Amino acid sequence: MIAALVRGPLGRLVPVAVVLLALQTTLFVDVQPFGVVLQLLTAFAAAAGVAGGPERGMLAGFLLGLMFDLGTGAPLASSSLTMGLAGLVAGSVTFLNIELRWWLSAGFVALGAAVGEFAVPVVRYVIGQEDVFSEHLYTIVPVVAVGAALLSPLLVPLGRWCLLIGKVEWKVPNE
Amino acid sequence: MANLAIGRRRLIALLLLTSVLLLTLDLRGNVVFDRARDGFALVMSPFETAAQVVTRPAVNAWRAITEYDDLLDELARLQEQVDGQRGAEIAARNAIIEHQRLLALNDLESLADIPSVTASIIGLSPSNLDQIVEIDRGGLQGIETGMPVVNEAGLVGKVTQVFPNSSLVMLATDTRYAVRVKVLSEQTPVEPTVPPDTVPSGLEVGDVTTTTTTTTTTTVPEPVVPGEDEPGDDPTGADPTGAHPAGADPAGDDPAGDDPAGDADAPDDPFGLDGPITVTTTTAPPVLVERETGALRGQGQRRLPMVTFVSSSPTLGQINVGDTVSTAGGRESLAPPDIPVGVVRNVISRPGSAGTELEVELSADLNRLQFVRVLLFRPLAEVES
């Protein structure tokens, strides 16, 4: 069973998440465009959703969120909710049933990341934290979304690899 | 979302419930989760160190691009500030020494008596909401949860999580941060009535020791008429500023006979107003008066922390912009008294029982933290128990 877990998506997702979390807590806290911390893990959760659909995106987001909360001291599972939501929203691209172009993937990764980031203060408000909504949120959400879109060419293939998903091949139906 | 399958809905519900369960358990305080965090921090530590090393060139390049102009401006501003503060520093040091001596004399506790651990910032908050930094000292150095963190400028925050070799510090701007503070303002004592020339014993005023006062002498230079001697042109070395108290002509400063009182036109100017007009004002040193206490709460990264539960006491006077704020201390307080917090920037009057609210600009620049001191302070109530 353990071997199956290691060989499955979990065996790839966890090490990748550890590396991404290390980057999130080092590189991305120093490199802040417009004073906003780009959310690498939220973007990756959204990318996993684009690559694998809403369920896998949500599960990946849940796991990534747990690791983020454990690593940063945030209330446990608060980021699981937001990143899971990011994966779910971004994964809805698969409902379109069309070929995924890079710009479409980038757009849905951006959408998922934006929804996920907006959900952070909402979740914090629900669990009793005060003064979580500020005008800065109008800057944070678009910048996080654009950052996620720019990172999507790297993150979507990485998400596909982590979730053991082969590249979609479109075949011309036989006449 | 219309085509969400039943399995998908179940999955969403399952994850949602799991999250809510975990959140509830964590917010109530759970030893297992705390241990898991400690373990995860231990696992992540080498990865973070490696990431820091690998990404340093990229971070430095980013900073070079984005912060160069700011850095130059900051350098010029700081240089100006350093020049301005050199004089004040000497006076402040003397005041601190006197203060410490007085406290020691009266057997009172002071900040200098509290042992501290110096730490450097090794990580910033990866979230856009939390105002938390990581320092490189932890439980092995005696740090405990709740201890106040300061830097040279004043209060920075408090320790919220302690690992063996690192700790998380919640900054004073975090919305969850709160500490009891007191508002102090400078009050100039009322001018005493002019003393008589002699005291009852018949001694001259100059023979009697009086309380210390600060004397400021302002000299308005005489309007310069072209062709006449300008003060600075005096080759005899007479004081060009004339910054001496009235009638206190420095001996030998005026051998050339430029003394206004001795001018040829003196008869036309019986009051001696033809020369530089010397105005002497005497002011007593300002006294710090405690106005009111309240609770300082963080308001997030871009908003000033706010002091609430303040009621301005008319007997003590109004709280004004520029009044200083420092920690109030107390039996239950996690912070000792008299840590400088900042200055009042806005006074907001609320109607009814809401009272006055104050926006406080922190003395410590929390955006540029490098080194901090953790005061190994435990509240009096905890020590006694």
Tab-separated table of N, CA, C and O in Angstrom, chain A residues 18-19 21-27 29-37 39 54-55 58-59 62 66-78 80-81 88-89 92 95 117 120-121 123-124 127 129-134 136 140 144, chain B residues 1 3-5 7-8 11-12 15-16 18-20 22-24 26-27 33 36-37 40-41 43-44 47-49 51-52 55 58-59 62-63 67 122-130 132 161 168 174-176 297-303:
chain	number	residue	atom	x	y	z
A	18	VAL	N	7.119	20.370	-1.221
A	18	VAL	CA	8.164	20.795	-0.270
A	18	VAL	C	9.100	21.806	-0.937
A	18	VAL	O	9.431	22.851	-0.357
A	19	VAL	N	9.489	21.509	-2.165
A	19	VAL	CA	10.387	22.425	-2.894
A	19	VAL	C	9.675	23.765	-3.149
A	19	VAL	O	10.252	24.844	-2.948
A	21	LEU	N	7.212	25.035	-1.481
A	21	LEU	CA	7.014	25.751	-0.207
A	21	LEU	C	8.307	26.435	0.225
A	21	LEU	O	8.287	27.558	0.745
A	22	ALA	N	9.432	25.750	0.001
A	22	ALA	CA	10.728	26.361	0.325
A	22	ALA	C	10.931	27.621	-0.516
A	22	ALA	O	11.410	28.641	-0.014
A	23	LEU	N	10.559	27.553	-1.787
A	23	LEU	CA	10.670	28.744	-2.649
A	23	LEU	C	9.707	29.835	-2.192
A	23	LEU	O	10.030	31.017	-2.201
A	24	GLN	N	8.511	29.413	-1.786
A	24	GLN	CA	7.504	30.376	-1.335
A	24	GLN	C	7.981	31.155	-0.111
A	24	GLN	O	7.780	32.364	-0.019
A	25	THR	N	8.650	30.450	0.795
A	25	THR	CA	9.062	31.109	2.047
A	25	THR	C	10.410	31.820	1.914
A	25	THR	O	10.844	32.460	2.868
A	26	THR	N	11.063	31.687	0.786
A	26	THR	CA	12.355	32.374	0.612
A	26	THR	C	12.287	33.370	-0.550
A	26	THR	O	12.212	34.569	-0.336
A	27	LEU	N	12.276	32.850	-1.752
A	27	LEU	CA	12.336	33.726	-2.941
A	27	LEU	C	11.133	34.653	-3.033
A	27	LEU	O	11.272	35.863	-3.253
A	29	VAL	N	9.007	35.738	-0.842
A	29	VAL	CA	8.770	36.783	0.169
A	29	VAL	C	9.696	37.973	-0.065
A	29	VAL	O	9.444	39.067	0.428
A	30	ASP	N	10.765	37.740	-0.803
A	30	ASP	CA	11.673	38.850	-1.121
A	30	ASP	C	11.289	39.524	-2.426
A	30	ASP	O	11.409	40.737	-2.557
A	31	VAL	N	10.872	38.753	-3.381
A	31	VAL	CA	10.485	39.309	-4.677
A	31	VAL	C	8.985	39.609	-4.628
A	31	VAL	O	8.161	38.733	-4.832
A	32	GLN	N	8.669	40.844	-4.319
A	32	GLN	CA	7.259	41.220	-4.145
A	32	GLN	C	6.876	42.314	-5.138
A	32	GLN	O	7.072	43.495	-4.853
A	33	PRO	N	6.343	41.945	-6.291
A	33	PRO	CA	5.889	42.991	-7.213
A	33	PRO	C	4.702	43.749	-6.623
A	33	PRO	O	3.753	43.119	-6.124
A	34	PHE	N	4.762	45.060	-6.625
A	34	PHE	CA	3.707	45.933	-6.076
A	34	PHE	C	3.410	45.626	-4.603
A	34	PHE	O	2.285	45.799	-4.130
A	35	GLY	N	4.416	45.113	-3.907
A	35	GLY	CA	4.241	44.837	-2.479
A	35	GLY	C	3.364	43.639	-2.192
A	35	GLY	O	2.830	43.508	-1.096
A	36	VAL	N	3.239	42.737	-3.166
A	36	VAL	CA	2.364	41.568	-2.998
A	36	VAL	C	3.208	40.292	-3.054
A	36	VAL	O	4.075	40.153	-3.917
A	37	VAL	N	2.959	39.390	-2.104
A	37	VAL	CA	3.642	38.095	-2.116
A	37	VAL	C	2.914	37.183	-3.116
A	37	VAL	O	1.739	36.870	-2.920
A	39	GLN	N	1.626	33.942	-4.730
A	39	GLN	CA	1.276	32.691	-4.058
A	39	GLN	C	1.548	31.510	-4.975
A	39	GLN	O	0.712	31.099	-5.784
A	54	PRO	N	-11.292	19.212	-11.819
A	54	PRO	CA	-11.635	19.804	-10.523
A	54	PRO	C	-11.352	18.927	-9.310
A	54	PRO	O	-10.859	19.408	-8.295
A	55	GLU	N	-11.646	17.596	-9.421
A	55	GLU	CA	-11.437	16.750	-8.230
A	55	GLU	C	-9.972	16.667	-7.867
A	55	GLU	O	-9.580	16.869	-6.711
A	58	MET	N	-8.683	19.916	-6.585
A	58	MET	CA	-9.125	20.192	-5.218
A	58	MET	C	-8.315	19.365	-4.211
A	58	MET	O	-7.886	19.877	-3.180
A	59	LEU	N	-8.104	18.090	-4.553
A	59	LEU	CA	-7.314	17.248	-3.647
A	59	LEU	C	-5.883	17.755	-3.534
A	59	LEU	O	-5.315	17.809	-2.438
A	62	PHE	N	-5.896	20.799	-1.434
A	62	PHE	CA	-6.077	20.456	-0.022
A	62	PHE	C	-4.741	20.066	0.607
A	62	PHE	O	-4.369	20.549	1.681
A	66	LEU	N	-2.521	22.140	3.400
A	66	LEU	CA	-2.112	21.576	4.693
A	66	LEU	C	-0.630	21.800	4.934
A	66	LEU	O	-0.209	22.205	6.026
A	67	MET	N	0.161	21.565	3.893
A	67	MET	CA	1.609	21.735	4.032
A	67	MET	C	1.954	23.209	4.256
A	67	MET	O	2.835	23.539	5.044
A	68	PHE	N	1.247	24.088	3.552
A	68	PHE	CA	1.483	25.530	3.721
A	68	PHE	C	1.173	25.951	5.155
A	68	PHE	O	1.945	26.685	5.778
A	69	ASP	N	0.061	25.461	5.684
A	69	ASP	CA	-0.327	25.822	7.056
A	69	ASP	C	0.649	25.268	8.084
A	69	ASP	O	0.977	25.926	9.066
A	70	LEU	N	1.103	24.039	7.839
A	70	LEU	CA	2.075	23.450	8.768
A	70	LEU	C	3.383	24.231	8.746
A	70	LEU	O	4.022	24.433	9.769
A	71	GLY	N	3.750	24.680	7.573
A	71	GLY	CA	5.040	25.364	7.422
A	71	GLY	C	5.020	26.815	7.840
A	71	GLY	O	6.069	27.366	8.177
A	72	THR	N	3.880	27.451	7.821
A	72	THR	CA	3.854	28.898	8.086
A	72	THR	C	3.170	29.261	9.396
A	72	THR	O	3.191	30.425	9.789
A	73	GLY	N	2.581	28.305	10.071
A	73	GLY	CA	1.945	28.603	11.351
A	73	GLY	C	0.541	29.171	11.225
A	73	GLY	O	-0.038	29.602	12.209
A	74	ALA	N	-0.002	29.188	10.008
A	74	ALA	CA	-1.383	29.648	9.808
A	74	ALA	C	-2.340	28.603	10.397
A	74	ALA	O	-1.952	27.445	10.569
A	75	PRO	N	-3.578	29.008	10.732
A	75	PRO	CA	-4.530	28.021	11.257
A	75	PRO	C	-4.645	26.814	10.322
A	75	PRO	O	-4.848	26.988	9.117
A	76	LEU	N	-4.471	25.621	10.892
A	76	LEU	CA	-4.406	24.412	10.072
A	76	LEU	C	-5.703	24.227	9.278
A	76	LEU	O	-6.793	24.325	9.832
A	77	ALA	N	-5.541	23.976	7.996
A	77	ALA	CA	-6.621	23.703	7.032
A	77	ALA	C	-7.288	24.976	6.515
A	77	ALA	O	-8.174	24.884	5.667
A	78	SER	N	-6.868	26.144	6.998
A	78	SER	CA	-7.454	27.369	6.423
A	78	SER	C	-6.988	27.548	4.980
A	78	SER	O	-7.768	27.926	4.102
A	80	SER	N	-5.987	25.018	3.175
A	80	SER	CA	-6.515	23.863	2.426
A	80	SER	C	-7.814	24.245	1.733
A	80	SER	O	-8.063	23.872	0.586
A	81	LEU	N	-8.629	24.993	2.461
A	81	LEU	CA	-9.906	25.432	1.878
A	81	LEU	C	-9.670	26.337	0.670
A	81	LEU	O	-10.265	26.154	-0.390
A	88	LEU	N	-10.332	23.651	-7.609
A	88	LEU	CA	-11.686	23.345	-8.101
A	88	LEU	C	-12.099	24.318	-9.206
A	88	LEU	O	-12.594	23.906	-10.263
A	89	VAL	N	-11.884	25.589	-8.966
A	89	VAL	CA	-12.295	26.613	-9.939
A	89	VAL	C	-11.479	26.483	-11.229
A	89	VAL	O	-12.022	26.492	-12.335
A	92	SER	N	-12.373	23.654	-13.559
A	92	SER	CA	-13.624	23.728	-14.330
A	92	SER	C	-13.353	23.988	-15.808
A	92	SER	O	-14.272	23.918	-16.625
A	95	PHE	N	-14.544	21.333	-18.231
A	95	PHE	CA	-15.949	21.263	-18.665
A	95	PHE	C	-16.118	21.799	-20.082
A	95	PHE	O	-17.132	21.562	-20.728
A	117	GLU	N	-7.017	33.281	-3.602
A	117	GLU	CA	-6.433	34.351	-2.793
A	117	GLU	C	-7.528	35.218	-2.157
A	117	GLU	O	-7.377	35.673	-1.023
A	120	VAL	N	-8.871	33.783	1.034
A	120	VAL	CA	-8.058	33.779	2.270
A	120	VAL	C	-8.657	34.693	3.342
A	120	VAL	O	-8.919	34.242	4.469
A	121	PRO	N	-8.904	35.979	3.037
A	121	PRO	CA	-9.508	36.814	4.090
A	121	PRO	C	-10.917	36.376	4.465
A	121	PRO	O	-11.333	36.565	5.609
A	123	VAL	N	-12.032	33.255	4.637
A	123	VAL	CA	-11.900	32.150	5.595
A	123	VAL	C	-11.446	32.681	6.954
A	123	VAL	O	-11.968	32.284	8.006
A	124	ARG	N	-10.473	33.613	6.924
A	124	ARG	CA	-9.984	34.161	8.190
A	124	ARG	C	-11.099	34.908	8.936
A	124	ARG	O	-11.166	34.886	10.160
A	127	ILE	N	-13.367	32.429	10.621
A	127	ILE	CA	-12.849	31.809	11.859
A	127	ILE	C	-12.570	32.841	12.945
A	127	ILE	O	-11.933	32.541	13.945
A	129	GLN	N	-11.128	36.121	12.753
A	129	GLN	CA	-10.088	37.154	12.693
A	129	GLN	C	-10.715	38.457	12.203
A	129	GLN	O	-11.516	38.444	11.264
A	130	GLU	N	-10.316	39.559	12.832
A	130	GLU	CA	-10.925	40.848	12.468
A	130	GLU	C	-10.022	41.643	11.542
A	130	GLU	O	-8.828	41.383	11.442
A	131	ASP	N	-10.633	42.621	10.891
A	131	ASP	CA	-9.897	43.560	10.028
A	131	ASP	C	-9.084	42.851	8.943
A	131	ASP	O	-7.928	43.192	8.708
A	132	VAL	N	-9.639	41.865	8.327
A	132	VAL	CA	-8.907	41.126	7.300
A	132	VAL	C	-9.125	41.712	5.906
A	132	VAL	O	-8.341	41.467	5.000
A	133	PHE	N	-10.177	42.486	5.755
A	133	PHE	CA	-10.439	43.080	4.439
A	133	PHE	C	-9.844	44.486	4.422
A	133	PHE	O	-10.134	45.296	5.282
A	134	SER	N	-9.015	44.731	3.439
A	134	SER	CA	-8.452	46.063	3.311
A	134	SER	C	-8.425	46.431	1.827
A	134	SER	O	-8.624	45.582	0.959
A	136	HIS	N	-5.962	47.032	0.144
A	136	HIS	CA	-4.816	46.376	-0.501
A	136	HIS	C	-5.235	45.097	-1.230
A	136	HIS	O	-4.537	44.628	-2.131
A	140	ILE	N	-3.774	42.930	-4.292
A	140	ILE	CA	-3.268	41.572	-4.051
A	140	ILE	C	-3.852	40.580	-5.065
A	140	ILE	O	-3.114	39.838	-5.728
A	144	VAL	N	-1.609	38.529	-7.766
A	144	VAL	CA	-1.475	37.080	-7.578
A	144	VAL	C	-1.974	36.336	-8.821
A	144	VAL	O	-1.349	35.371	-9.276
B	1	MET	N	-20.935	24.698	-12.981
B	1	MET	CA	-21.013	23.768	-11.859
B	1	MET	C	-22.256	22.878	-11.955
B	1	MET	O	-22.466	22.020	-11.107
B	3	ASN	N	-22.907	20.591	-13.976
B	3	ASN	CA	-22.634	19.193	-14.276
B	3	ASN	C	-21.702	18.544	-13.265
B	3	ASN	O	-20.922	17.673	-13.582
B	4	LEU	N	-21.767	19.025	-12.017
B	4	LEU	CA	-20.991	18.380	-10.958
B	4	LEU	C	-21.611	17.014	-10.662
B	4	LEU	O	-22.790	16.905	-10.354
B	5	ALA	N	-20.810	15.970	-10.758
B	5	ALA	CA	-21.326	14.623	-10.500
B	5	ALA	C	-21.518	14.438	-9.003
B	5	ALA	O	-21.001	15.207	-8.196
B	7	GLY	N	-20.338	12.039	-7.152
B	7	GLY	CA	-19.045	11.730	-6.547
B	7	GLY	C	-18.250	12.987	-6.264
B	7	GLY	O	-17.595	13.105	-5.232
B	8	ARG	N	-18.340	13.921	-7.179
B	8	ARG	CA	-17.613	15.171	-7.025
B	8	ARG	C	-18.177	15.977	-5.850
B	8	ARG	O	-17.429	16.543	-5.062
B	11	LEU	N	-17.029	14.494	-2.703
B	11	LEU	CA	-15.624	14.834	-2.452
B	11	LEU	C	-15.501	16.250	-1.888
B	11	LEU	O	-14.763	16.494	-0.916
B	12	ILE	N	-16.238	17.183	-2.496
B	12	ILE	CA	-16.213	18.566	-2.025
B	12	ILE	C	-16.675	18.626	-0.574
B	12	ILE	O	-16.041	19.252	0.286
B	15	LEU	N	-14.008	17.083	1.801
B	15	LEU	CA	-12.853	17.964	2.031
B	15	LEU	C	-13.248	19.162	2.878
B	15	LEU	O	-12.488	19.612	3.735
B	16	LEU	N	-14.429	19.677	2.618
B	16	LEU	CA	-14.911	20.831	3.384
B	16	LEU	C	-15.048	20.476	4.860
B	16	LEU	O	-14.592	21.206	5.748
B	18	THR	N	-13.633	17.973	6.438
B	18	THR	CA	-12.307	17.696	7.007
B	18	THR	C	-11.615	18.996	7.386
B	18	THR	O	-11.013	19.117	8.460
B	19	SER	N	-11.695	19.980	6.482
B	19	SER	CA	-11.053	21.273	6.758
B	19	SER	C	-11.651	21.921	7.994
B	19	SER	O	-10.924	22.427	8.852
B	20	VAL	N	-12.964	21.903	8.065
B	20	VAL	CA	-13.636	22.537	9.217
B	20	VAL	C	-13.243	21.829	10.512
B	20	VAL	O	-12.962	22.477	11.534
B	22	LEU	N	-10.460	20.085	11.107
B	22	LEU	CA	-9.058	20.393	11.425
B	22	LEU	C	-8.929	21.815	11.980
B	22	LEU	O	-8.199	22.060	12.942
B	23	LEU	N	-9.654	22.733	11.335
B	23	LEU	CA	-9.624	24.139	11.796
B	23	LEU	C	-10.100	24.254	13.240
B	23	LEU	O	-9.477	24.914	14.070
B	24	THR	N	-11.211	23.590	13.516
B	24	THR	CA	-11.790	23.660	14.866
B	24	THR	C	-10.819	23.105	15.895
B	24	THR	O	-10.579	23.708	16.945
B	26	ASP	N	-7.613	22.802	15.637
B	26	ASP	CA	-6.407	23.622	15.743
B	26	ASP	C	-6.670	24.907	16.518
B	26	ASP	O	-5.845	25.329	17.333
B	27	LEU	N	-7.809	25.525	16.273
B	27	LEU	CA	-8.102	26.786	16.959
B	27	LEU	C	-8.339	26.584	18.450
B	27	LEU	O	-8.142	27.493	19.246
B	33	PHE	N	-1.151	18.660	16.684
B	33	PHE	CA	-0.883	19.597	15.584
B	33	PHE	C	0.376	20.421	15.858
B	33	PHE	O	1.152	20.698	14.944
B	36	ALA	N	3.212	18.282	15.106
B	36	ALA	CA	3.324	18.123	13.647
B	36	ALA	C	3.990	19.364	13.034
B	36	ALA	O	4.841	19.249	12.141
B	37	ARG	N	3.634	20.528	13.546
B	37	ARG	CA	4.250	21.772	13.042
B	37	ARG	C	5.747	21.784	13.338
B	37	ARG	O	6.553	22.162	12.489
B	40	PHE	N	7.420	19.371	11.048
B	40	PHE	CA	7.433	19.855	9.668
B	40	PHE	C	8.464	20.977	9.510
B	40	PHE	O	9.160	21.049	8.492
B	41	ALA	N	8.564	21.827	10.532
B	41	ALA	CA	9.565	22.909	10.477
B	41	ALA	C	10.963	22.338	10.418
B	41	ALA	O	11.836	22.849	9.705
B	43	VAL	N	11.777	19.402	9.174
B	43	VAL	CA	11.969	18.817	7.837
B	43	VAL	C	12.227	19.906	6.808
B	43	VAL	O	13.082	19.774	5.923
B	44	MET	N	11.486	20.996	6.926
B	44	MET	CA	11.581	22.059	5.915
B	44	MET	C	12.871	22.865	6.023
B	44	MET	O	13.299	23.493	5.051
B	47	PHE	N	15.564	22.433	3.386
B	47	PHE	CA	15.056	22.845	2.062
B	47	PHE	C	15.020	24.371	1.958
B	47	PHE	O	15.357	24.939	0.918
B	48	GLU	N	14.607	25.010	3.054
B	48	GLU	CA	14.544	26.481	3.035
B	48	GLU	C	15.941	27.085	2.940
B	48	GLU	O	16.164	28.061	2.224
B	49	THR	N	16.880	26.469	3.672
B	49	THR	CA	18.257	26.964	3.606
B	49	THR	C	18.794	26.836	2.181
B	49	THR	O	19.419	27.763	1.643
B	51	ALA	N	17.055	26.626	-0.578
B	51	ALA	CA	16.342	27.559	-1.469
B	51	ALA	C	16.872	28.973	-1.299
B	51	ALA	O	17.009	29.715	-2.281
B	52	GLN	N	17.216	29.320	-0.065
B	52	GLN	CA	17.745	30.658	0.196
B	52	GLN	C	19.074	30.862	-0.540
B	52	GLN	O	19.309	31.912	-1.136
B	55	THR	N	18.457	30.874	-4.441
B	55	THR	CA	17.714	32.021	-4.996
B	55	THR	C	18.330	33.374	-4.632
B	55	THR	O	17.811	34.399	-5.053
B	58	ALA	N	19.040	35.732	-7.521
B	58	ALA	CA	17.810	36.277	-8.116
B	58	ALA	C	17.216	37.364	-7.219
B	58	ALA	O	16.766	38.418	-7.695
B	59	VAL	N	17.236	37.115	-5.918
B	59	VAL	CA	16.691	38.098	-4.971
B	59	VAL	C	17.515	39.382	-5.007
B	59	VAL	O	16.967	40.489	-5.039
B	62	TRP	N	16.774	41.320	-8.132
B	62	TRP	CA	15.457	41.977	-8.012
B	62	TRP	C	15.553	43.239	-7.154
B	62	TRP	O	15.033	44.290	-7.486
B	63	ARG	N	16.282	43.091	-6.045
B	63	ARG	CA	16.423	44.246	-5.146
B	63	ARG	C	17.219	45.359	-5.821
B	63	ARG	O	16.926	46.533	-5.643
B	67	GLU	N	14.988	48.538	-5.868
B	67	GLU	CA	15.189	49.327	-4.649
B	67	GLU	C	16.345	50.308	-4.730
B	67	GLU	O	16.667	50.967	-3.743
B	122	ILE	N	15.269	35.746	9.824
B	122	ILE	CA	15.676	34.798	8.779
B	122	ILE	C	14.537	34.491	7.820
B	122	ILE	O	14.743	33.829	6.819
B	123	GLY	N	13.354	34.967	8.097
B	123	GLY	CA	12.256	34.697	7.173
B	123	GLY	C	11.110	35.654	7.390
B	123	GLY	O	10.861	36.089	8.511
B	124	LEU	N	10.464	35.993	6.290
B	124	LEU	CA	9.302	36.869	6.383
B	124	LEU	C	8.049	36.047	6.132
B	124	LEU	O	8.127	34.905	5.707
B	125	SER	N	6.908	36.671	6.373
B	125	SER	CA	5.653	35.950	6.203
B	125	SER	C	5.381	35.687	4.725
B	125	SER	O	5.444	36.603	3.913
B	126	PRO	N	5.097	34.446	4.374
B	126	PRO	CA	4.778	34.160	2.975
B	126	PRO	C	3.326	34.466	2.639
B	126	PRO	O	2.871	34.165	1.555
B	127	SER	N	2.619	35.036	3.568
B	127	SER	CA	1.204	35.335	3.341
B	127	SER	C	1.018	36.839	3.186
B	127	SER	O	1.803	37.627	3.690
B	128	ASN	N	-0.034	37.220	2.464
B	128	ASN	CA	-0.336	38.641	2.316
B	128	ASN	C	-1.132	39.174	3.495
B	128	ASN	O	-1.400	40.369	3.568
B	129	LEU	N	-1.552	38.295	4.386
B	129	LEU	CA	-2.414	38.704	5.491
B	129	LEU	C	-1.676	38.717	6.822
B	129	LEU	O	-1.775	39.683	7.571
B	130	ASP	N	-0.914	37.665	7.092
B	130	ASP	CA	-0.244	37.556	8.388
B	130	ASP	C	0.994	38.433	8.413
B	130	ASP	O	1.721	38.540	7.429
B	132	ILE	N	4.018	38.126	10.198
B	132	ILE	CA	4.837	37.259	11.045
B	132	ILE	C	6.233	37.136	10.433
B	132	ILE	O	6.365	37.023	9.215
B	161	GLN	N	5.363	31.472	18.329
B	161	GLN	CA	5.677	30.041	18.280
B	161	GLN	C	7.165	29.867	18.465
B	161	GLN	O	7.952	30.647	17.922
B	168	LEU	N	8.763	32.160	15.735
B	168	LEU	CA	7.940	33.034	14.910
B	168	LEU	C	7.519	34.234	15.760
B	168	LEU	O	7.103	34.083	16.899
B	174	ASP	N	0.098	43.079	13.017
B	174	ASP	CA	-0.814	41.966	12.754
B	174	ASP	C	-2.167	42.233	13.415
B	174	ASP	O	-2.227	42.794	14.519
B	175	THR	N	-3.214	41.838	12.725
B	175	THR	CA	-4.556	42.145	13.241
B	175	THR	C	-4.875	41.376	14.524
B	175	THR	O	-5.821	41.697	15.216
B	176	ARG	N	-4.079	40.344	14.824
B	176	ARG	CA	-4.333	39.582	16.051
B	176	ARG	C	-3.515	40.096	17.229
B	176	ARG	O	-3.628	39.594	18.327
B	297	ARG	N	-3.844	47.769	19.052
B	297	ARG	CA	-4.153	46.628	18.194
B	297	ARG	C	-3.629	46.876	16.796
B	297	ARG	O	-3.747	47.981	16.289
B	298	GLY	N	-3.060	45.827	16.190
B	298	GLY	CA	-2.594	45.923	14.809
B	298	GLY	C	-3.773	46.005	13.860
B	298	GLY	O	-4.856	45.502	14.160
B	299	GLN	N	-3.559	46.652	12.722
B	299	GLN	CA	-4.643	46.814	11.747
B	299	GLN	C	-4.249	46.288	10.371
B	299	GLN	O	-4.896	46.614	9.384
B	300	GLY	N	-3.172	45.542	10.299
B	300	GLY	CA	-2.725	45.039	9.012
B	300	GLY	C	-1.523	45.814	8.514
B	300	GLY	O	-1.134	46.826	9.090
B	301	GLN	N	-0.976	45.303	7.402
B	301	GLN	CA	0.326	45.780	6.926
B	301	GLN	C	0.338	47.267	6.594
B	301	GLN	O	1.275	47.972	6.909
B	302	ARG	N	-0.668	47.743	5.924
B	302	ARG	CA	-0.625	49.108	5.404
B	302	ARG	C	-1.427	50.098	6.229
B	302	ARG	O	-1.682	51.204	5.776
B	303	ARG	N	-1.878	49.683	7.391
B	303	ARG	CA	-2.642	50.609	8.226
B	303	ARG	C	-1.942	50.773	9.568
B	303	ARG	O	-1.291	49.848	10.062
